[in-house]
Amino acid sequence: MEPKDKNYKHVNYTWDDEAVSALSSVDRLVYRSNILGADQRITNTGGGNTSSKVLEQDPLTGEEVEVLWVKGSGGDLRTSKAGNFSSLYQDKLIALQAIYNATEPNGVKTPIEDAMVQMYPHTTFNLNPRPSSIDTPLHSFIGAKHVDHMHPIAFIAIAACKHSEALTKEIYGEQLAYLPWQRPGFDLGLKMQEVYEKNKACVGINMGQHGLINWADDDKACYELTLDLIEKAGRYIETKDKGADTFGGQKYAAMEADAAQSITVDLLPYLRGQVSQQKRFIATVHRDEAVLEFVNSADAKRLAEIGTSCPDHFLRTKIKPLYVEWDPASGDLQTLKAAILSALEQYRADYCEYYETCKHANSPAMRDPNPTVILIPGLGMIAFGKNKSESRVTAEFYNCAIGVMRGAEAIDEYIGLPRQEAFDIEYWLLEEAKLQRMPQEKEFARKVVVVVGAGSGIGKETALRFASEGAHVVCADLNADAAKETAEAITESVGLGIGVAGTGISSCGNAISCAMDITDQASISACYDEAVYAFGGIDSVVLTAGIFMAPNVDGEFSVKQWELVFKINSIGPYLVADAAKEIFMAQGKHMKSTVVITTSVNGVVSKKGSVAYDSSKAAGNHIVRELAVELAPYARVNAVAPATVVKGSLMFPRDRVMASLKKYGIAYSEEESTEAIRNKLAEFYASRTLTNAPITPEDQAEAIFFMSSDKSSKTTGLVFNVDGGLHEAFLR
Ligand SMILES: [Zn+2]
């Protein structure tokens, strides 16, 4: 037989017999799920589920029982492991039908339907803790051994057509049945059971305005059937493709990529501030050919208003995106901002009206009325989420929706869910309960922090500290490689998350890196532009970069050295904070941004041999106070003043450590390691403090974290000593 992959054009065939030959039944299910989820055309991140009915030995009786392994709640198919699947006794699930049928009333949206969800845990096999998904009865009640439920773009295009039922018959004949839209749950499972039992020629169902479900008694056959059915949809749509007339043809000309990126960067902080009036959001910019074809088209406004069709989508995309009417050929940033402002007002009003019209007596309170998907002709799509991964998911979903609309409009007419149905999904009490069960967000989860000096020492420690609290971190350093290493360490520790979208740097994870020379305004701006394009804005700037230069053995210190020390320790911090001011102002004062600059207790302690360094830090302290005035009320500006952090610092190379030990009359030998003599110096410094403990980068990072957090929200213009207690440095 010819390999299957030769025949597919609209999906990737990746089943490998050898890869599965040694796997257990459950691992084969994981394998099938992963390869289905890996192709965005087959199913979206977090969408769809798979199942296998497997014979297992019952731990209670030792007898063989049929167990339904089905993708549980949370996670996504592409990255799922066995732990993402729930396992339930199949006979006990079927037995639940008696309870359901005996209850009056029953049916979709009756109280018993939601109540059945509480029964699923009672059918758990072998204490598997994974909560089961709302789609569980669909998989259980269809009698076949293997079931795939996918959200394929090409197939949803058919499911979201006005004449979907007729099209299903035309394309698939007896192969597929059609069920009109119905919220997933127990009742939908029963309807599918009926389809399965009635017509053995039928191998799947078009779930109207939702997706595809199909089955087989062999897992590979089930996988291949899923691909066949999607391929068929893709080919049918292809024959009807409208080419240049897609979406009514192009109304606006595409912008040149650099110009589009530049105006997007200028717009983003303002836009982020606007949609973040209730809670902060992180942005993802998505700008590919498919998105541009849509946003630039004549029909974009009409189609955007209809909203996304797949219910899995609009929990993140909201019922509709915000389409901004703006002509990229004649418009500029000011006209764009004005257009966004009025469109946003309308959007929020529409959302309130939708909520008020559709709500039930027991509906949860209205959620944030701001859009999460913004469509702008010429520029593309800007999507928002509570963190980077979620914003990528949002962008991915609307990207799928565009594919769906393209297909549906080619073969028929795209229709959306009735508003009430959309509402009953968005404000479903089961959904609300799921939201309530989510772990509390981390302190910096919705924030973007730029750490300048992140390549080493205090800066690196600070970047890691913020990342551990959920922050999106821009690691900046004069040494680009060192900055990159810190960013990679963060990605390694927090992971990339889910969601596949984003153009250029905007497809990033929680950390990016960039080179920054704090004495060069162009370099600072370039780094901020990257940060903004990656995440949408900046909430906190932390600067730990600095330089220490000592006079030579004869006590000489050149004018050039003076200039360099002041440039890096005094002027640099000013430039870094000043460049962020524009971004903070564009976001708005409700965003309460922060700047923390590392100075030094040497700024107030006079001593021999470090006049340039000490006075540059004294200037730094006062620059912080001046900046606190300048940046109010948009940002708080504070300083953290360390003393003698030896560990991990580039300011203490071997030579300087030896010179210091000599100065203080501490014995050491040339043979000792740098680490050993550094410890000696650190211990000496510790002995001079009131707390008698060495001062570490972790101590500084904690103080910087505190001064950047809302816990210090009433403090600005302060120099905060973290020096172990040096009475000479007491501020007065
Ligand atoms: Zn679904």
XYZ file of C-alpha atoms and ligand atoms in Angstrom:
733
model
C 0.000 0.000 0.000
C 1.214 3.489 -0.821
C 2.159 5.456 2.297
C -0.752 7.579 3.426
C 1.271 10.810 3.572
C 1.375 10.972 -0.215
C -2.367 11.504 -0.295
C -2.806 14.314 2.195
C -2.569 17.996 1.423
C -4.580 19.616 4.179
C -3.187 17.661 7.135
C 0.120 16.035 8.055
C 0.141 12.260 8.320
C 2.690 11.334 10.978
C 1.642 7.948 12.391
C 4.697 5.719 12.782
C 4.000 2.004 13.346
C 7.434 1.467 14.771
C 7.030 4.254 17.324
C 3.862 2.723 18.760
C 4.746 -0.975 18.488
C 6.045 -1.290 22.044
C 3.595 1.131 23.682
C 0.809 0.293 26.119
C -2.775 1.096 25.117
C -2.738 4.277 27.168
C 0.606 5.391 25.749
C -0.731 4.753 22.259
C -3.587 7.116 23.119
C -1.090 9.726 24.314
C 0.876 9.251 21.096
C -2.229 9.644 18.924
C -3.249 12.746 20.863
C 0.175 14.346 20.563
C 0.428 13.878 16.801
C -3.120 15.120 16.248
C -2.475 18.162 18.450
C 0.820 18.945 16.726
C -0.960 20.036 13.534
C -2.739 23.345 14.084
C -5.035 22.573 11.162
C -6.327 19.490 12.979
C -7.051 21.083 16.320
C -6.248 24.228 18.219
C -4.259 24.486 21.449
C -6.386 23.315 24.364
C -9.166 22.237 21.989
C -10.504 18.801 21.202
C -10.101 15.531 23.041
C -9.402 11.872 22.385
C -10.281 8.608 24.080
C -9.680 4.871 24.127
C -11.660 2.171 25.881
C -9.091 -0.169 27.371
C -9.351 -3.434 29.302
C -7.640 -3.085 32.666
C -7.358 -5.171 35.788
C -9.621 -3.814 38.490
C -7.518 -3.087 41.629
C -10.523 -4.012 43.797
C -11.601 -7.331 42.259
C -8.636 -8.332 40.132
C -11.055 -8.832 37.260
C -10.800 -7.315 33.824
C -12.921 -4.205 33.352
C -13.408 -1.754 30.505
C -11.908 1.640 31.341
C -12.484 4.839 29.390
C -9.267 6.821 29.125
C -10.279 10.285 27.955
C -8.395 13.567 27.764
C -9.243 15.343 31.009
C -9.848 18.945 31.870
C -6.936 21.356 31.257
C -3.787 21.063 29.160
C -3.691 20.466 25.430
C -3.368 17.484 23.097
C -0.006 18.452 21.628
C 1.791 18.418 24.988
C -0.404 15.923 26.882
C 1.076 13.088 28.872
C -0.725 10.124 30.436
C -1.385 12.286 33.504
C -3.609 14.580 31.425
C -6.114 11.783 30.860
C -8.823 10.743 33.258
C -9.704 7.066 33.619
C -13.269 6.041 34.365
C -15.172 2.758 34.622
C -17.075 2.538 31.353
C -19.930 0.458 32.844
C -20.408 2.940 35.673
C -20.555 5.838 33.216
C -23.229 4.020 31.213
C -25.102 3.285 34.456
C -25.386 7.045 35.056
C -27.863 7.168 32.186
C -30.475 5.505 34.413
C -30.199 8.308 36.983
C -30.369 10.923 34.276
C -33.323 9.364 32.464
C -35.259 8.939 35.694
C -34.953 12.640 36.543
C -37.616 15.091 35.457
C -37.041 17.352 33.691
C -33.936 16.287 31.838
C -32.360 17.508 28.615
C -29.908 20.182 27.605
C -29.462 22.992 30.159
C -31.729 21.333 32.763
C -30.329 21.277 36.323
C -29.763 17.501 36.154
C -27.462 17.903 33.148
C -24.946 20.034 35.039
C -25.473 17.943 38.169
C -24.306 14.830 36.291
C -20.828 16.364 36.138
C -20.591 15.854 39.921
C -21.184 12.121 39.327
C -18.162 11.543 37.087
C -15.652 11.450 39.984
C -17.670 8.524 41.398
C -16.796 6.501 38.308
C -13.030 7.072 38.632
C -10.862 4.023 37.984
C -7.774 3.481 40.129
C -7.899 6.826 42.004
C -6.767 8.824 38.958
C -6.858 12.441 40.182
C -7.296 14.104 36.745
C -10.704 15.865 36.632
C -12.760 14.685 33.690
C -13.796 16.995 30.901
C -17.289 18.167 30.078
C -17.009 16.105 26.874
C -16.676 12.802 28.781
C -20.200 11.471 27.979
C -19.587 12.033 24.263
C -16.655 9.639 24.398
C -18.297 7.141 26.714
C -21.682 6.834 25.032
C -20.311 6.358 21.519
C -19.724 2.607 21.635
C -16.601 2.445 19.456
C -13.259 1.711 21.137
C -11.571 4.921 19.974
C -13.040 8.390 19.560
C -11.432 11.623 18.310
C -13.109 14.990 18.815
C -11.240 17.711 16.928
C -11.664 21.381 16.038
C -10.191 21.314 12.523
C -10.187 24.621 10.675
C -11.382 23.149 7.373
C -14.073 21.112 9.060
C -15.389 23.904 11.299
C -15.681 25.937 8.086
C -18.378 23.449 7.064
C -19.827 23.271 10.579
C -20.156 27.079 10.667
C -22.045 27.432 7.363
C -25.632 28.500 7.091
C -26.422 25.323 5.104
C -24.140 23.031 7.057
C -26.474 20.034 7.155
C -26.938 19.969 3.373
C -23.210 20.432 2.821
C -22.434 17.538 5.164
C -24.667 15.282 3.097
C -23.166 16.519 -0.153
C -19.552 16.073 0.943
C -19.743 13.032 3.210
C -22.950 11.177 2.257
C -23.738 8.442 4.810
C -20.303 8.725 6.404
C -21.221 11.636 8.673
C -24.363 12.537 10.560
C -25.264 16.095 11.470
C -26.278 17.376 14.886
C -27.159 21.037 15.213
C -25.295 23.139 17.789
C -25.807 21.991 21.354
C -23.771 22.780 24.428
C -21.600 19.722 25.256
C -22.804 17.612 28.151
C -24.781 14.535 29.103
C -27.635 15.151 26.694
C -25.349 15.609 23.706
C -23.670 12.320 24.655
C -27.045 10.562 24.533
C -27.812 12.073 21.127
C -24.470 10.795 19.828
C -25.140 7.351 21.283
C -28.340 7.253 19.281
C -26.523 8.199 16.067
C -23.861 5.560 16.721
C -26.342 2.780 17.383
C -28.780 3.584 14.593
C -26.549 3.759 11.567
C -23.477 1.564 11.308
C -22.404 3.198 8.030
C -21.957 6.426 9.932
C -18.450 6.941 11.352
C -18.705 10.456 12.699
C -20.794 13.527 13.375
C -20.643 17.109 12.206
C -21.234 18.962 15.480
C -22.901 22.073 14.096
C -20.949 25.301 14.705
C -18.488 23.377 16.821
C -16.360 20.631 15.278
C -15.936 17.013 14.324
C -16.266 13.776 16.263
C -15.516 10.375 14.741
C -14.715 6.863 15.832
C -13.262 3.451 15.008
C -12.490 0.214 16.848
C -8.794 0.445 15.990
C -6.723 3.426 17.108
C -4.697 3.834 13.928
C -7.886 3.544 11.894
C -9.455 6.236 14.065
C -6.468 8.535 13.473
C -6.567 7.951 9.732
C -10.326 8.495 9.636
C -9.894 11.842 11.414
C -7.352 12.864 8.790
C -9.495 11.575 5.905
C -12.519 13.555 7.039
C -10.534 16.789 7.437
C -8.768 16.241 4.114
C -12.127 15.849 2.420
C -13.299 19.181 3.854
C -10.066 20.865 2.776
C -10.341 19.579 -0.774
C -13.972 20.553 -1.100
C -13.253 24.086 0.074
C -10.271 24.298 -2.259
C -12.451 23.687 -5.300
C -14.635 26.666 -4.335
C -11.863 29.018 -3.255
C -12.554 32.609 -4.234
C -8.926 33.632 -4.729
C -8.548 37.403 -4.954
C -12.259 37.834 -4.206
C -11.893 36.148 -0.805
C -13.625 38.193 1.911
C -15.058 40.482 -0.774
C -11.597 41.440 -2.051
C -8.973 43.734 -0.558
C -10.122 47.149 0.604
C -6.849 48.345 2.103
C -3.314 47.938 0.810
C -0.909 45.981 3.005
C 1.709 48.101 4.760
C 5.403 47.544 4.331
C 6.600 45.294 7.184
C 9.049 47.741 8.835
C 6.578 50.612 8.761
C 3.860 48.371 10.178
C 6.123 47.186 12.983
C 7.149 50.726 13.817
C 3.588 52.042 14.116
C 2.572 48.904 16.030
C 5.340 49.535 18.569
C 4.208 53.151 18.924
C 0.605 52.057 19.378
C 1.001 49.066 21.724
C 1.571 50.762 25.117
C -1.475 52.978 24.528
C -3.615 50.055 23.393
C -2.455 47.888 26.291
C -3.303 50.657 28.749
C -6.768 50.954 27.245
C -7.672 47.257 27.379
C -6.020 46.905 30.805
C -8.336 49.273 32.627
C -9.604 46.473 34.868
C -6.661 44.075 34.774
C -3.312 44.136 33.042
C -2.911 42.168 29.823
C 0.062 40.871 27.845
C 0.007 41.261 24.054
C 0.899 39.085 21.099
C 1.221 40.653 17.658
C 0.260 38.322 14.845
C 0.792 39.465 11.307
C 0.943 36.855 8.590
C -0.558 36.702 5.118
C -3.811 35.101 6.245
C -4.406 37.703 8.943
C -3.519 40.588 6.634
C -5.789 39.266 3.901
C -8.616 39.315 6.429
C -8.026 42.671 8.155
C -7.478 44.434 4.832
C -10.613 42.970 3.242
C -13.958 44.510 2.401
C -15.860 41.950 4.503
C -13.673 42.070 7.635
C -15.945 44.456 9.503
C -19.095 42.419 8.819
C -17.459 39.093 9.615
C -15.725 40.353 12.765
C -19.093 41.464 14.095
C -20.471 37.905 13.741
C -17.753 36.700 16.086
C -15.898 33.409 16.425
C -17.943 30.281 15.950
C -16.200 27.561 17.910
C -17.298 27.814 21.562
C -13.863 26.692 22.681
C -12.548 29.834 21.059
C -14.589 32.632 22.466
C -13.803 31.987 26.098
C -10.526 33.615 25.174
C -11.360 35.646 22.086
C -14.600 36.985 23.621
C -17.738 36.751 21.519
C -16.261 39.069 18.923
C -13.026 40.910 18.192
C -12.635 44.670 18.011
C -12.289 45.712 14.405
C -10.797 49.191 14.033
C -11.779 51.208 10.996
C -8.596 52.933 9.932
C -7.011 53.452 6.555
C -3.289 52.647 6.725
C -2.659 54.609 3.510
C -3.920 57.966 4.775
C -3.992 57.502 8.569
C -1.342 58.112 11.216
C -0.835 57.160 14.865
C -3.092 59.937 16.102
C -6.011 58.977 13.858
C -5.465 55.344 14.805
C -5.605 56.098 18.535
C -8.767 58.154 18.027
C -10.370 55.351 16.016
C -9.463 52.822 18.719
C -10.841 55.002 21.488
C -14.263 55.355 19.917
C -14.369 51.719 18.796
C -13.517 50.618 22.346
C -16.334 52.657 23.821
C -18.753 51.028 21.432
C -17.306 47.587 22.145
C -17.700 47.918 25.903
C -21.245 49.209 25.485
C -22.070 46.267 23.200
C -20.609 43.856 25.729
C -22.689 45.296 28.577
C -25.779 45.063 26.435
C -24.978 41.448 25.536
C -24.559 40.630 29.213
C -27.708 42.441 30.326
C -29.815 40.907 27.555
C -28.636 37.331 27.999
C -28.001 36.986 31.741
C -29.934 34.599 33.964
C -30.877 35.136 37.595
C -27.918 33.031 38.753
C -25.344 34.183 36.175
C -21.892 35.164 37.463
C -21.186 38.918 37.543
C -20.212 40.599 34.278
C -16.583 40.005 33.379
C -14.127 42.480 31.884
C -15.925 44.165 28.942
C -12.696 44.910 27.071
C -11.824 43.054 23.862
C -8.968 40.555 23.724
C -8.552 40.576 19.940
C -7.933 43.822 18.051
C -7.916 43.815 14.249
C -6.320 46.743 12.449
C -6.115 47.116 8.648
C -2.520 47.229 7.457
C -1.125 46.110 10.822
C -2.741 42.738 11.525
C -3.957 41.331 14.820
C -3.047 42.205 18.389
C -4.262 39.652 20.930
C -4.283 39.924 24.712
C -4.169 37.387 27.523
C -3.350 37.254 31.217
C 0.161 36.087 30.376
C 2.274 35.518 27.277
C 1.158 31.938 26.750
C -2.513 32.895 27.046
C -2.135 35.819 24.665
C -0.517 33.492 22.119
C -3.487 31.152 22.528
C -5.894 34.045 21.936
C -4.043 35.011 18.750
C -3.953 31.397 17.626
C -7.696 30.994 18.129
C -8.657 34.039 16.140
C -6.213 32.972 13.470
C -8.151 29.691 13.318
C -11.401 31.657 13.179
C -10.107 33.543 10.141
C -9.377 30.206 8.424
C -12.862 29.008 9.320
C -14.497 32.159 7.917
C -12.406 31.958 4.750
C -13.606 28.409 4.108
C -17.214 29.005 5.097
C -17.522 32.135 2.978
C -15.999 30.295 0.008
C -18.589 27.518 0.063
C -21.612 29.173 1.669
C -22.267 31.846 4.267
C -20.522 32.035 7.648
C -22.832 32.177 10.641
C -22.071 32.709 14.320
C -23.661 31.173 17.381
C -26.860 32.826 18.561
C -25.853 35.372 21.234
C -27.772 33.531 23.959
C -25.909 30.286 23.203
C -22.620 32.168 23.266
C -23.558 33.668 26.614
C -24.598 30.302 28.035
C -21.134 28.982 27.259
C -19.206 32.061 28.388
C -21.125 32.390 31.651
C -21.821 28.669 32.200
C -21.765 28.006 35.933
C -19.484 25.013 35.321
C -17.050 27.334 33.510
C -17.248 29.792 36.388
C -16.503 26.996 38.855
C -13.484 26.060 36.745
C -12.255 29.674 36.848
C -12.728 29.748 40.626
C -10.658 26.580 40.982
C -7.706 28.066 39.101
C -4.643 28.680 41.266
C -4.152 32.281 42.342
C -2.123 34.300 39.868
C 1.470 35.030 40.785
C 2.378 38.519 41.935
C 3.965 39.629 38.627
C 1.924 37.378 36.313
C 0.516 40.172 34.175
C 3.623 42.374 34.253
C 6.624 43.074 32.056
C 9.915 43.847 33.785
C 13.027 45.127 32.042
C 16.165 44.252 34.005
C 19.181 46.202 32.825
C 22.322 44.392 33.896
C 20.630 40.982 33.807
C 23.744 39.222 32.533
C 25.374 38.763 35.930
C 25.394 39.395 39.677
C 22.501 41.316 41.220
C 20.845 41.841 37.824
C 20.771 38.153 37.009
C 19.483 37.260 40.452
C 16.795 39.936 40.109
C 15.680 38.675 36.693
C 15.294 35.156 38.106
C 13.424 36.481 41.157
C 10.866 38.295 38.992
C 10.493 35.296 36.698
C 9.735 33.029 39.642
C 6.788 35.313 40.418
C 5.373 35.030 36.903
C 6.885 38.185 35.382
C 7.688 38.553 31.700
C 11.332 39.517 31.815
C 13.372 41.484 29.322
C 16.991 40.654 30.115
C 19.150 43.575 28.973
C 22.889 43.825 29.327
C 25.870 45.386 27.597
C 27.016 41.792 27.204
C 24.342 40.389 24.858
C 25.464 36.790 25.319
C 25.221 36.994 29.088
C 21.731 38.525 28.794
C 20.723 35.703 26.473
C 21.964 33.115 28.961
C 19.811 34.587 31.711
C 16.763 34.657 29.420
C 17.380 31.031 28.482
C 17.695 30.064 32.129
C 14.304 31.660 32.768
C 12.680 29.871 29.836
C 14.202 26.644 31.063
C 12.744 27.086 34.525
C 9.258 28.427 33.717
C 8.666 26.664 30.376
C 7.219 28.030 27.153
C 3.558 27.459 27.958
C 0.998 26.578 25.308
C -0.314 28.496 22.326
C 1.281 28.783 18.923
C 1.195 32.293 17.472
C 3.068 35.560 17.271
C 5.146 37.295 14.642
C 8.905 37.716 15.119
C 9.884 38.373 18.733
C 6.180 38.416 19.643
C 6.125 34.610 19.429
C 8.413 34.506 22.483
C 7.943 32.871 25.875
C 8.208 34.647 29.225
C 11.724 35.995 28.685
C 13.628 37.748 25.915
C 17.082 39.288 25.862
C 18.612 42.311 24.236
C 21.876 44.197 24.173
C 21.723 47.582 25.876
C 24.342 50.280 26.240
C 22.897 52.614 28.873
C 25.044 55.500 27.653
C 23.401 55.354 24.222
C 19.805 56.535 23.843
C 19.326 54.697 20.544
C 20.403 51.451 22.176
C 17.972 51.953 25.079
C 15.090 52.723 22.693
C 15.845 49.723 20.507
C 15.636 47.441 23.538
C 12.365 48.983 24.731
C 10.918 48.585 21.223
C 11.713 44.866 21.388
C 10.105 44.624 24.819
C 6.966 46.369 23.595
C 6.638 44.269 20.431
C 7.194 41.108 22.469
C 4.770 41.829 25.328
C 2.796 45.010 24.590
C 4.378 47.369 27.111
C 6.582 47.729 30.193
C 5.519 47.821 33.852
C 8.806 47.937 35.689
C 12.344 48.931 34.854
C 15.177 47.771 37.058
C 18.718 48.924 36.558
C 21.627 47.186 38.247
C 24.328 48.029 35.717
C 27.209 50.122 37.013
C 30.950 50.559 36.903
C 33.679 50.809 39.516
C 37.029 52.346 38.573
C 39.821 52.846 41.068
C 42.789 55.199 40.693
C 46.064 53.529 39.722
C 48.815 52.781 42.269
C 49.994 56.384 42.080
C 46.492 57.648 42.809
C 45.928 58.929 39.284
C 42.462 59.060 37.795
C 41.975 60.573 34.325
C 39.238 62.940 33.132
C 38.193 60.277 30.661
C 37.701 57.863 33.559
C 35.669 60.480 35.439
C 33.479 60.927 32.396
C 32.936 57.214 31.923
C 32.050 56.608 35.589
C 29.482 59.433 35.557
C 28.130 58.372 32.186
C 27.415 54.856 33.429
C 26.519 55.442 37.087
C 24.638 58.752 36.857
C 23.601 59.746 33.341
C 22.841 56.150 32.246
C 20.186 55.543 34.915
C 18.581 58.861 34.010
C 18.447 57.947 30.304
C 17.047 54.490 31.024
C 14.253 55.880 33.224
C 13.565 58.857 30.973
C 13.139 56.629 27.893
C 10.584 54.515 29.758
C 8.566 57.598 30.700
C 6.923 57.835 27.288
C 5.804 54.191 27.480
C 4.467 54.607 31.031
C 2.536 57.718 30.003
C 1.060 56.001 26.947
C -0.124 53.101 29.111
C -1.699 55.517 31.594
C -1.317 56.266 35.278
C -3.706 53.479 36.296
C -0.934 51.027 35.352
C 1.237 52.248 38.259
C 4.632 51.525 36.734
C 7.900 51.443 38.662
C 11.595 52.133 38.259
C 14.225 50.827 40.662
C 17.804 51.934 40.237
C 20.703 50.332 42.057
C 22.964 52.981 43.525
C 25.306 52.387 46.472
C 25.712 53.267 50.124
C 29.003 54.770 48.968
C 26.852 57.644 47.731
C 26.744 58.882 51.325
C 29.989 57.524 52.798
C 33.144 59.519 52.128
C 36.386 57.621 52.074
C 39.724 57.380 50.375
C 40.329 56.053 46.872
C 36.905 56.024 45.239
C 35.919 59.641 44.774
C 34.581 59.247 41.242
C 32.539 56.130 42.003
C 31.150 57.463 45.269
C 30.174 60.846 43.903
C 28.625 59.288 40.766
C 26.462 57.157 43.087
C 25.588 60.227 45.166
C 24.444 61.857 41.937
C 22.531 58.650 41.169
C 20.656 58.912 44.476
C 19.574 62.446 43.745
C 18.689 61.624 40.146
C 16.312 59.020 41.596
C 14.604 61.705 43.675
C 14.351 64.033 40.686
C 13.000 61.205 38.523
C 10.382 60.399 41.172
C 9.085 63.935 40.653
C 9.414 63.816 36.870
C 7.677 60.463 36.383
C 4.799 60.999 38.821
C 2.021 59.978 38.747
C 2.827 57.382 36.080
C 5.658 55.631 37.834
C 7.299 55.386 41.245
C 11.072 55.728 41.171
C 13.222 54.367 43.986
C 16.808 53.355 44.586
C 18.202 50.298 46.265
C 21.630 50.994 47.742
C 23.767 47.918 48.321
C 27.119 47.748 50.005
C 29.931 45.441 49.005
C 28.079 42.580 47.366
C 31.115 40.521 46.485
C 29.474 37.244 45.464
C 28.851 36.993 41.726
C 29.823 40.615 41.069
C 31.824 41.658 38.031
C 32.944 44.651 40.099
C 35.196 42.393 42.161
C 37.719 40.835 39.816
C 40.704 39.043 41.386
C 42.940 42.134 41.196
C 40.507 44.344 43.061
C 39.906 41.686 45.711
C 43.670 41.340 46.324
C 44.125 45.106 46.441
C 41.337 45.387 49.008
C 42.668 42.551 51.158
C 46.067 44.252 51.143
C 44.487 47.608 52.057
C 42.739 46.062 55.073
C 45.783 44.013 56.094
C 44.134 40.653 55.611
C 46.521 37.772 54.929
C 46.120 35.785 51.707
C 48.391 33.875 49.346
C 48.684 33.972 45.555
C 47.804 30.265 45.456
C 44.332 30.744 46.883
C 41.421 30.559 44.436
C 39.507 33.697 43.481
C 36.451 32.252 45.193
C 38.405 31.735 48.409
C 39.862 35.230 48.565
C 36.461 36.701 47.633
C 34.937 34.914 50.608
C 37.659 36.370 52.817
C 36.817 39.849 51.661
C 33.072 39.251 51.980
C 33.577 38.037 55.556
C 35.652 41.077 56.378
C 32.969 43.380 54.998
C 30.336 41.440 56.946
C 32.297 41.916 60.156
C 32.037 45.694 59.731
C 28.223 45.611 59.555
C 25.688 45.660 62.366
C 24.152 42.381 61.204
C 27.507 40.634 60.730
C 26.372 38.738 57.645
C 27.694 38.875 54.081
C 25.400 40.735 51.674
C 24.336 38.612 48.725
C 22.780 39.250 45.296
C 19.660 37.475 46.631
C 19.323 40.155 49.337
C 19.460 42.883 46.697
C 17.031 41.073 44.381
C 14.508 40.745 47.195
C 14.695 44.465 47.974
C 14.375 45.389 44.288
C 11.415 43.024 43.986
C 9.725 44.645 46.973
C 10.319 48.180 45.690
C 8.853 47.153 42.295
C 5.824 45.439 43.778
C 2.490 46.881 44.843
C 3.492 46.185 48.431
C 5.555 49.394 48.348
C 2.909 51.264 46.341
C 3.043 54.394 48.520
C 6.800 54.863 48.363
C 8.640 56.899 45.757
C 11.874 58.894 45.718
C 13.398 56.669 48.410
C 16.919 55.326 48.704
C 16.587 51.934 50.365
C 19.792 50.636 51.940
C 20.555 46.931 51.764
C 23.976 47.065 53.347
C 23.867 44.744 56.311
C 23.731 47.803 58.555
C 26.522 50.326 58.014
C 25.990 53.128 60.495
C 28.143 55.493 58.403
C 25.561 55.054 55.636
C 22.503 55.817 57.753
C 20.447 58.327 55.809
C 19.354 61.484 57.462
Zn -15.048 20.783 21.210
